[in-house]
Amino acid sequence: MSPLDGKVAIVTGSGRGLGLAYAKELARRGASVVVNDVDAAVTADAVAAIQASGGRAVAVTAPVGPTETAKQLVTAAVEEFGRLDILVTNAGVLRDTVLWKMSDDDFDTVINVHLRGTFTTVREAVLHMRQAGEGGRIICIGSPTGQRGTFGQTNYAAAKAGIVGMVRTWALELKRAGITANTVVPVAATAMTATVPYFAAAVQAEANGEPMPAFFRHDLGFGTADDVAGLIAFLGSDAAAGVTGQVIGVGGDRLQIWTHPEAALTAYHEGGWSYEALVQAWPTEFAAALQSVGERFPELPEEFKPAAS
């Protein structure tokens, strides 16, 4: 038997890219899948690709965010396949720009799809899973940006950090119902990374059907969408019944368990920390404990550096 035989999954934003890789892997492992995208032709192609490989899939073409879409997704799973066991919230959009140029619409659009869309879809799925009484798996897609920040991505960082906070809360709330909730942080070649010069050699290798260089796969933990899909299938399976409330990074040959925020330093001052006490103590007691921000990439080996224009 395949590990997901008899299971039913919803994968939002699964018409292409990472989401499609997740949907295909879940189907390959035996699950029936509800595919979702905003483009009807894209969802139709995704369903056809899964069915051509012997899987079962149905399409729901609708934008993630509204409660109506969440209800439509759950209804499709239950009416087409009889149940719902796994939800993967992957749908997302980008509106990148620096803080002082970011419009209300730039901010609201990203928050609505990523954060509200995750909330509404998980809420609807959990309503069904709790009533069914057979447990379930919630897998929400995060980002390194939500963990460390990225220049020009105020909206995206807020949404992805918010997803992690919600998932940790859901892990507590859903434990008694046997429903796990985890965040996956993928690092992979996608349409988003294809335009970043740092990843050019890796993206080009994948486009040429060649193995990615070891520097990217091992040192950087950067790989293909298929490299992420195995973790999605694992977290959706019975083998991961004891895994919940976690933030798990995966890419290339690397897997990481992210820490939950903890105090980097704790210090006490009798009577409290006045301005004067802080001025005196900061350089010696606190400065060394300050945390870095943003992603830290190792220097590219010479053979992978883009040619100067």
mmCIF file of C-alpha atoms in Angstrom:
data_model
loop_
_atom_site.group_PDB
_atom_site.id
_atom_site.type_symbol
_atom_site.label_atom_id
_atom_site.label_comp_id
_atom_site.label_asym_id
_atom_site.label_seq_id
_atom_site.Cartn_x
_atom_site.Cartn_y
_atom_site.Cartn_z
ATOM 1 C CA MET A 1 0.000 0.000 0.000
ATOM 2 C CA SER A 2 1.041 3.570 -0.602
ATOM 3 C CA PRO A 3 1.288 5.625 2.617
ATOM 4 C CA LEU A 4 -1.561 7.975 1.645
ATOM 5 C CA ASP A 5 -3.973 5.447 0.159
ATOM 6 C CA GLY A 6 -7.537 6.488 0.965
ATOM 7 C CA LYS A 7 -6.491 9.991 2.055
ATOM 8 C CA VAL A 8 -7.870 13.165 0.492
ATOM 9 C CA ALA A 9 -5.858 16.387 0.232
ATOM 10 C CA ILE A 10 -6.465 19.991 -0.746
ATOM 11 C CA VAL A 11 -3.480 21.944 -2.059
ATOM 12 C CA THR A 12 -4.100 25.648 -2.648
ATOM 13 C CA GLY A 13 -2.100 27.397 -5.344
ATOM 14 C CA SER A 14 -1.263 24.042 -6.916
ATOM 15 C CA GLY A 15 -1.635 24.775 -10.608
ATOM 16 C CA ARG A 16 2.090 25.216 -11.121
ATOM 17 C CA GLY A 17 5.441 25.469 -9.351
ATOM 18 C CA LEU A 18 5.846 24.237 -5.796
ATOM 19 C CA GLY A 19 2.125 23.694 -5.299
ATOM 20 C CA LEU A 20 1.903 21.434 -8.332
ATOM 21 C CA ALA A 21 4.898 19.445 -7.096
ATOM 22 C CA TYR A 22 3.126 18.964 -3.745
ATOM 23 C CA ALA A 23 -0.116 17.870 -5.406
ATOM 24 C CA LYS A 24 1.669 15.401 -7.697
ATOM 25 C CA GLU A 25 3.636 13.870 -4.830
ATOM 26 C CA LEU A 26 0.548 13.485 -2.640
ATOM 27 C CA ALA A 27 -1.257 11.805 -5.544
ATOM 28 C CA ARG A 28 1.755 9.582 -6.262
ATOM 29 C CA ARG A 29 1.656 8.454 -2.642
ATOM 30 C CA GLY A 30 -2.009 7.505 -2.957
ATOM 31 C CA ALA A 31 -4.005 10.584 -1.984
ATOM 32 C CA SER A 32 -6.860 12.039 -4.002
ATOM 33 C CA VAL A 33 -6.191 15.737 -4.524
ATOM 34 C CA VAL A 34 -8.205 18.925 -4.913
ATOM 35 C CA VAL A 35 -6.099 21.212 -7.109
ATOM 36 C CA ASN A 36 -6.578 24.972 -6.860
ATOM 37 C CA ASP A 37 -5.497 27.975 -8.918
ATOM 38 C CA VAL A 38 -7.028 31.191 -10.235
ATOM 39 C CA ASP A 39 -6.527 30.143 -13.877
ATOM 40 C CA ALA A 40 -8.961 27.513 -15.154
ATOM 41 C CA ALA A 41 -6.613 26.331 -17.892
ATOM 42 C CA VAL A 42 -3.797 25.892 -15.383
ATOM 43 C CA THR A 43 -5.930 23.882 -12.962
ATOM 44 C CA ALA A 44 -7.215 21.728 -15.812
ATOM 45 C CA ASP A 45 -3.668 20.987 -16.956
ATOM 46 C CA ALA A 46 -2.610 20.112 -13.405
ATOM 47 C CA VAL A 47 -5.516 17.719 -12.954
ATOM 48 C CA ALA A 48 -4.788 16.119 -16.328
ATOM 49 C CA ALA A 49 -1.124 15.631 -15.398
ATOM 50 C CA ILE A 50 -2.055 13.909 -12.126
ATOM 51 C CA GLN A 51 -4.639 11.711 -13.806
ATOM 52 C CA ALA A 52 -2.206 10.783 -16.587
ATOM 53 C CA SER A 53 0.103 9.377 -13.916
ATOM 54 C CA GLY A 54 -2.690 7.275 -12.430
ATOM 55 C CA GLY A 55 -3.747 9.667 -9.693
ATOM 56 C CA ARG A 56 -7.119 11.095 -8.756
ATOM 57 C CA ALA A 57 -7.691 14.849 -8.827
ATOM 58 C CA VAL A 58 -10.347 17.507 -9.253
ATOM 59 C CA ALA A 59 -9.992 21.236 -9.884
ATOM 60 C CA VAL A 60 -11.353 24.248 -8.024
ATOM 61 C CA THR A 61 -10.633 27.508 -9.838
ATOM 62 C CA ALA A 62 -10.997 30.368 -7.362
ATOM 63 C CA PRO A 63 -8.850 32.951 -5.554
ATOM 64 C CA VAL A 64 -7.786 32.020 -2.036
ATOM 65 C CA GLY A 65 -8.720 34.492 0.682
ATOM 66 C CA PRO A 66 -12.528 34.645 0.781
ATOM 67 C CA THR A 67 -14.393 32.241 3.041
ATOM 68 C CA GLU A 68 -16.490 31.272 0.022
ATOM 69 C CA THR A 69 -13.400 29.792 -1.655
ATOM 70 C CA ALA A 70 -12.493 27.874 1.492
ATOM 71 C CA LYS A 71 -15.978 26.376 1.618
ATOM 72 C CA GLN A 72 -15.798 25.497 -2.080
ATOM 73 C CA LEU A 73 -12.498 23.662 -1.599
ATOM 74 C CA VAL A 74 -13.725 21.581 1.339
ATOM 75 C CA THR A 75 -17.020 20.838 -0.392
ATOM 76 C CA ALA A 76 -15.155 19.626 -3.478
ATOM 77 C CA ALA A 77 -13.019 17.267 -1.397
ATOM 78 C CA VAL A 78 -15.970 15.787 0.459
ATOM 79 C CA GLU A 79 -18.367 15.564 -2.489
ATOM 80 C CA GLU A 80 -15.816 14.188 -4.962
ATOM 81 C CA PHE A 81 -13.806 11.903 -2.689
ATOM 82 C CA GLY A 82 -15.873 11.439 0.468
ATOM 83 C CA ARG A 83 -13.564 12.934 3.082
ATOM 84 C CA LEU A 84 -10.751 15.390 3.887
ATOM 85 C CA ASP A 85 -7.501 14.443 5.606
ATOM 86 C CA ILE A 86 -4.788 16.857 4.479
ATOM 87 C CA LEU A 87 -4.707 20.580 3.750
ATOM 88 C CA VAL A 88 -1.665 22.285 2.245
ATOM 89 C CA THR A 89 -1.973 26.089 2.121
ATOM 90 C CA ASN A 90 0.437 27.157 -0.603
ATOM 91 C CA ALA A 91 -1.363 29.891 -2.561
ATOM 92 C CA GLY A 92 0.405 33.233 -2.643
ATOM 93 C CA VAL A 93 1.238 36.402 -4.537
ATOM 94 C CA LEU A 94 4.012 38.990 -4.345
ATOM 95 C CA ARG A 95 3.910 42.791 -4.421
ATOM 96 C CA ASP A 96 7.519 43.641 -3.602
ATOM 97 C CA THR A 97 8.650 47.192 -2.942
ATOM 98 C CA VAL A 98 10.336 49.126 -0.148
ATOM 99 C CA LEU A 99 8.290 50.365 2.782
ATOM 100 C CA TRP A 100 8.051 53.995 1.685
ATOM 101 C CA LYS A 101 6.773 53.017 -1.761
ATOM 102 C CA MET A 102 4.397 50.245 -0.684
ATOM 103 C CA SER A 103 0.751 51.136 -1.267
ATOM 104 C CA ASP A 104 -2.205 50.019 0.813
ATOM 105 C CA ASP A 105 -3.203 47.753 -2.069
ATOM 106 C CA ASP A 106 0.285 46.206 -2.230
ATOM 107 C CA PHE A 107 0.062 45.384 1.454
ATOM 108 C CA ASP A 108 -3.560 44.267 1.551
ATOM 109 C CA THR A 109 -3.319 42.010 -1.512
ATOM 110 C CA VAL A 110 -0.448 39.960 -0.105
ATOM 111 C CA ILE A 111 -1.936 39.777 3.396
ATOM 112 C CA ASN A 112 -5.321 38.752 1.990
ATOM 113 C CA VAL A 113 -3.998 35.830 -0.049
ATOM 114 C CA HIS A 114 -1.242 34.527 2.228
ATOM 115 C CA LEU A 115 -2.470 35.274 5.737
ATOM 116 C CA ARG A 116 -6.240 35.551 5.433
ATOM 117 C CA GLY A 117 -6.288 32.806 2.814
ATOM 118 C CA THR A 118 -4.432 30.472 5.149
ATOM 119 C CA PHE A 119 -6.768 31.358 8.011
ATOM 120 C CA THR A 120 -10.036 30.922 6.116
ATOM 121 C CA THR A 121 -9.007 27.687 4.427
ATOM 122 C CA VAL A 122 -7.626 26.108 7.597
ATOM 123 C CA ARG A 123 -10.700 27.172 9.567
ATOM 124 C CA GLU A 124 -13.033 25.537 7.064
ATOM 125 C CA ALA A 125 -10.937 22.372 6.860
ATOM 126 C CA VAL A 126 -10.746 22.077 10.637
ATOM 127 C CA LEU A 127 -14.495 22.503 10.999
ATOM 128 C CA HIS A 128 -14.911 19.405 8.827
ATOM 129 C CA MET A 129 -12.015 17.429 10.349
ATOM 130 C CA ARG A 130 -13.223 17.951 13.921
ATOM 131 C CA GLN A 131 -16.744 16.917 13.008
ATOM 132 C CA ALA A 132 -15.477 13.833 11.170
ATOM 133 C CA GLY A 133 -13.454 12.873 14.232
ATOM 134 C CA GLU A 134 -10.628 11.142 12.373
ATOM 135 C CA GLY A 135 -7.848 13.681 12.881
ATOM 136 C CA GLY A 136 -6.097 15.454 10.058
ATOM 137 C CA ARG A 137 -3.009 17.222 8.807
ATOM 138 C CA ILE A 138 -2.593 20.977 8.335
ATOM 139 C CA ILE A 139 0.559 21.962 6.414
ATOM 140 C CA CYS A 140 1.104 25.682 5.877
ATOM 141 C CA ILE A 141 3.828 27.053 3.646
ATOM 142 C CA GLY A 142 6.132 29.636 5.193
ATOM 143 C CA SER A 143 9.283 31.335 3.912
ATOM 144 C CA PRO A 144 12.771 32.289 5.068
ATOM 145 C CA THR A 145 11.484 35.863 4.704
ATOM 146 C CA GLY A 146 9.003 35.252 7.514
ATOM 147 C CA GLN A 147 11.809 33.944 9.694
ATOM 148 C CA ARG A 148 14.521 36.538 9.062
ATOM 149 C CA GLY A 149 13.106 39.332 6.864
ATOM 150 C CA THR A 150 13.959 40.344 3.294
ATOM 151 C CA PHE A 151 14.539 43.814 1.849
ATOM 152 C CA GLY A 152 11.458 45.027 -0.033
ATOM 153 C CA GLN A 153 9.034 42.460 1.383
ATOM 154 C CA THR A 154 7.221 44.102 4.296
ATOM 155 C CA ASN A 155 3.893 42.564 3.268
ATOM 156 C CA TYR A 156 5.245 39.082 2.513
ATOM 157 C CA ALA A 157 7.348 38.979 5.686
ATOM 158 C CA ALA A 158 4.353 39.979 7.805
ATOM 159 C CA ALA A 159 2.162 37.330 6.206
ATOM 160 C CA LYS A 160 4.672 34.497 6.483
ATOM 161 C CA ALA A 161 5.622 35.360 10.070
ATOM 162 C CA GLY A 162 1.912 35.542 10.890
ATOM 163 C CA ILE A 163 1.354 32.075 9.437
ATOM 164 C CA VAL A 164 3.983 30.644 11.787
ATOM 165 C CA GLY A 165 2.271 32.277 14.749
ATOM 166 C CA MET A 166 -1.104 30.872 13.723
ATOM 167 C CA VAL A 167 0.307 27.381 13.185
ATOM 168 C CA ARG A 168 1.858 27.273 16.651
ATOM 169 C CA THR A 169 -1.489 28.316 18.111
ATOM 170 C CA TRP A 170 -3.391 25.733 16.043
ATOM 171 C CA ALA A 171 -1.042 22.977 17.187
ATOM 172 C CA LEU A 172 -2.218 23.697 20.729
ATOM 173 C CA GLU A 173 -5.895 24.057 19.863
ATOM 174 C CA LEU A 174 -6.133 20.983 17.621
ATOM 175 C CA LYS A 175 -4.114 18.479 19.623
ATOM 176 C CA ARG A 176 -7.116 16.853 21.294
ATOM 177 C CA ALA A 177 -8.759 16.362 17.896
ATOM 178 C CA GLY A 178 -5.712 14.512 16.564
ATOM 179 C CA ILE A 179 -5.052 17.218 13.976
ATOM 180 C CA THR A 180 -1.438 18.263 13.487
ATOM 181 C CA ALA A 181 -0.363 21.689 12.238
ATOM 182 C CA ASN A 182 3.095 22.452 10.863
ATOM 183 C CA THR A 183 4.846 25.079 8.753
ATOM 184 C CA VAL A 184 7.145 24.127 5.876
ATOM 185 C CA VAL A 185 9.775 26.640 4.747
ATOM 186 C CA PRO A 186 10.822 25.677 1.193
ATOM 187 C CA VAL A 187 13.993 26.850 -0.516
ATOM 188 C CA ALA A 188 13.712 25.942 -4.186
ATOM 189 C CA ALA A 189 13.996 27.093 -7.761
ATOM 190 C CA THR A 190 10.710 28.818 -8.577
ATOM 191 C CA ALA A 191 9.499 31.697 -10.708
ATOM 192 C CA MET A 192 10.347 33.948 -7.744
ATOM 193 C CA THR A 193 13.979 32.831 -7.487
ATOM 194 C CA ALA A 194 14.550 32.562 -11.246
ATOM 195 C CA THR A 195 15.219 36.302 -11.515
ATOM 196 C CA VAL A 196 17.755 36.436 -8.636
ATOM 197 C CA PRO A 197 21.309 36.506 -10.070
ATOM 198 C CA TYR A 198 22.701 34.621 -7.067
ATOM 199 C CA PHE A 199 20.705 31.526 -8.033
ATOM 200 C CA ALA A 200 21.258 31.811 -11.794
ATOM 201 C CA ALA A 201 23.573 28.809 -12.162
ATOM 202 C CA ALA A 202 21.228 26.552 -10.206
ATOM 203 C CA VAL A 203 18.138 27.738 -12.064
ATOM 204 C CA GLN A 204 19.880 27.275 -15.413
ATOM 205 C CA ALA A 205 20.978 23.756 -14.495
ATOM 206 C CA GLU A 206 17.396 22.791 -13.687
ATOM 207 C CA ALA A 207 16.148 24.380 -16.915
ATOM 208 C CA ASN A 208 18.699 22.320 -18.843
ATOM 209 C CA GLY A 209 17.632 19.117 -17.112
ATOM 210 C CA GLU A 210 21.016 18.880 -15.382
ATOM 211 C CA PRO A 211 21.755 18.164 -11.699
ATOM 212 C CA MET A 212 22.129 21.289 -9.595
ATOM 213 C CA PRO A 213 25.718 21.882 -8.444
ATOM 214 C CA ALA A 214 26.541 20.549 -4.982
ATOM 215 C CA PHE A 215 27.220 24.083 -3.696
ATOM 216 C CA PHE A 216 23.542 24.946 -4.115
ATOM 217 C CA ARG A 217 22.061 21.620 -3.030
ATOM 218 C CA HIS A 218 24.293 21.030 -0.022
ATOM 219 C CA ASP A 219 25.926 24.259 1.130
ATOM 220 C CA LEU A 220 22.953 26.506 0.411
ATOM 221 C CA GLY A 221 20.131 23.992 0.824
ATOM 222 C CA PHE A 222 18.617 25.102 -2.479
ATOM 223 C CA GLY A 223 17.015 22.594 -4.833
ATOM 224 C CA THR A 224 14.002 21.795 -6.945
ATOM 225 C CA ALA A 225 10.314 21.820 -6.120
ATOM 226 C CA ASP A 226 10.408 18.023 -6.015
ATOM 227 C CA ASP A 227 12.985 18.210 -3.206
ATOM 228 C CA VAL A 228 10.349 19.870 -1.019
ATOM 229 C CA ALA A 229 7.476 17.547 -1.945
ATOM 230 C CA GLY A 230 8.740 14.575 0.056
ATOM 231 C CA LEU A 231 8.393 16.513 3.305
ATOM 232 C CA ILE A 232 4.831 17.472 2.388
ATOM 233 C CA ALA A 233 3.928 13.818 1.855
ATOM 234 C CA PHE A 234 5.617 12.813 5.114
ATOM 235 C CA LEU A 235 3.810 15.445 7.180
ATOM 236 C CA GLY A 236 0.532 14.397 5.578
ATOM 237 C CA SER A 237 1.024 10.749 6.516
ATOM 238 C CA ASP A 238 0.383 8.678 9.628
ATOM 239 C CA ALA A 239 4.161 8.479 10.106
ATOM 240 C CA ALA A 240 4.105 12.142 11.204
ATOM 241 C CA ALA A 241 1.264 11.788 13.719
ATOM 242 C CA GLY A 242 3.556 13.001 16.507
ATOM 243 C CA VAL A 243 4.915 16.030 14.631
ATOM 244 C CA THR A 244 3.041 19.262 15.296
ATOM 245 C CA GLY A 245 3.710 22.938 15.928
ATOM 246 C CA GLN A 246 6.996 22.795 14.026
ATOM 247 C CA VAL A 247 8.670 25.037 11.456
ATOM 248 C CA ILE A 248 10.643 22.791 9.112
ATOM 249 C CA GLY A 249 12.903 24.114 6.379
ATOM 250 C CA VAL A 250 13.750 21.994 3.370
ATOM 251 C CA GLY A 251 15.668 22.518 0.155
ATOM 252 C CA GLY A 252 18.107 20.513 -1.940
ATOM 253 C CA ASP A 253 19.891 18.024 0.326
ATOM 254 C CA ARG A 254 19.168 19.953 3.538
ATOM 255 C CA LEU A 255 16.392 19.773 6.148
ATOM 256 C CA GLN A 256 16.216 22.135 9.122
ATOM 257 C CA ILE A 257 14.099 22.345 12.247
ATOM 258 C CA TRP A 258 13.746 26.051 13.023
ATOM 259 C CA THR A 259 13.854 27.113 16.666
ATOM 260 C CA HIS A 260 10.896 28.756 18.304
ATOM 261 C CA PRO A 261 11.810 32.276 19.498
ATOM 262 C CA GLU A 262 13.687 32.196 22.789
ATOM 263 C CA ALA A 263 15.414 34.979 24.717
ATOM 264 C CA ALA A 264 19.013 35.293 23.504
ATOM 265 C CA LEU A 265 20.044 36.948 26.767
ATOM 266 C CA THR A 266 18.423 37.550 30.134
ATOM 267 C CA ALA A 267 19.801 40.065 32.625
ATOM 268 C CA TYR A 268 18.480 41.669 35.817
ATOM 269 C CA HIS A 269 19.029 45.049 37.441
ATOM 270 C CA GLU A 270 17.713 45.740 40.908
ATOM 271 C CA GLY A 271 15.065 48.452 40.763
ATOM 272 C CA GLY A 272 14.542 48.000 37.022
ATOM 273 C CA TRP A 273 16.311 49.140 33.884
ATOM 274 C CA SER A 274 16.479 52.938 33.889
ATOM 275 C CA TYR A 275 17.896 54.910 30.990
ATOM 276 C CA GLU A 276 21.115 55.453 32.916
ATOM 277 C CA ALA A 277 21.467 51.775 33.777
ATOM 278 C CA LEU A 278 20.963 50.806 30.134
ATOM 279 C CA VAL A 279 23.525 53.329 28.865
ATOM 280 C CA GLN A 280 26.070 51.916 31.274
ATOM 281 C CA ALA A 281 25.345 48.218 30.797
ATOM 282 C CA TRP A 282 24.453 48.001 27.100
ATOM 283 C CA PRO A 283 27.964 47.915 25.579
ATOM 284 C CA THR A 284 29.225 45.177 27.908
ATOM 285 C CA GLU A 285 26.122 43.127 28.731
ATOM 286 C CA PHE A 286 23.813 43.352 25.735
ATOM 287 C CA ALA A 287 25.526 44.441 22.523
ATOM 288 C CA ALA A 288 27.093 41.040 21.802
ATOM 289 C CA ALA A 289 23.693 39.339 22.003
ATOM 290 C CA LEU A 290 21.987 41.448 19.301
ATOM 291 C CA GLN A 291 20.521 39.326 16.508
ATOM 292 C CA SER A 292 21.215 39.630 12.783
ATOM 293 C CA VAL A 293 18.459 40.285 10.248
ATOM 294 C CA GLY A 294 17.987 39.114 6.688
ATOM 295 C CA GLU A 295 19.238 35.974 4.980
ATOM 296 C CA ARG A 296 22.961 35.294 5.056
ATOM 297 C CA PHE A 297 24.279 33.627 1.899
ATOM 298 C CA PRO A 298 27.818 32.284 1.515
ATOM 299 C CA GLU A 299 29.907 33.846 -1.231
ATOM 300 C CA LEU A 300 29.306 32.275 -4.625
ATOM 301 C CA PRO A 301 32.204 30.198 -5.958
ATOM 302 C CA GLU A 302 33.796 31.881 -8.980
ATOM 303 C CA GLU A 303 32.362 29.370 -11.459
ATOM 304 C CA PHE A 304 28.793 30.251 -10.453
ATOM 305 C CA LYS A 305 29.094 34.044 -10.433
ATOM 306 C CA PRO A 306 27.051 35.751 -13.182
ATOM 307 C CA ALA A 307 29.113 37.252 -15.957
ATOM 308 C CA ALA A 308 29.611 41.002 -15.642
ATOM 309 C CA SER A 309 27.355 42.953 -17.964
#
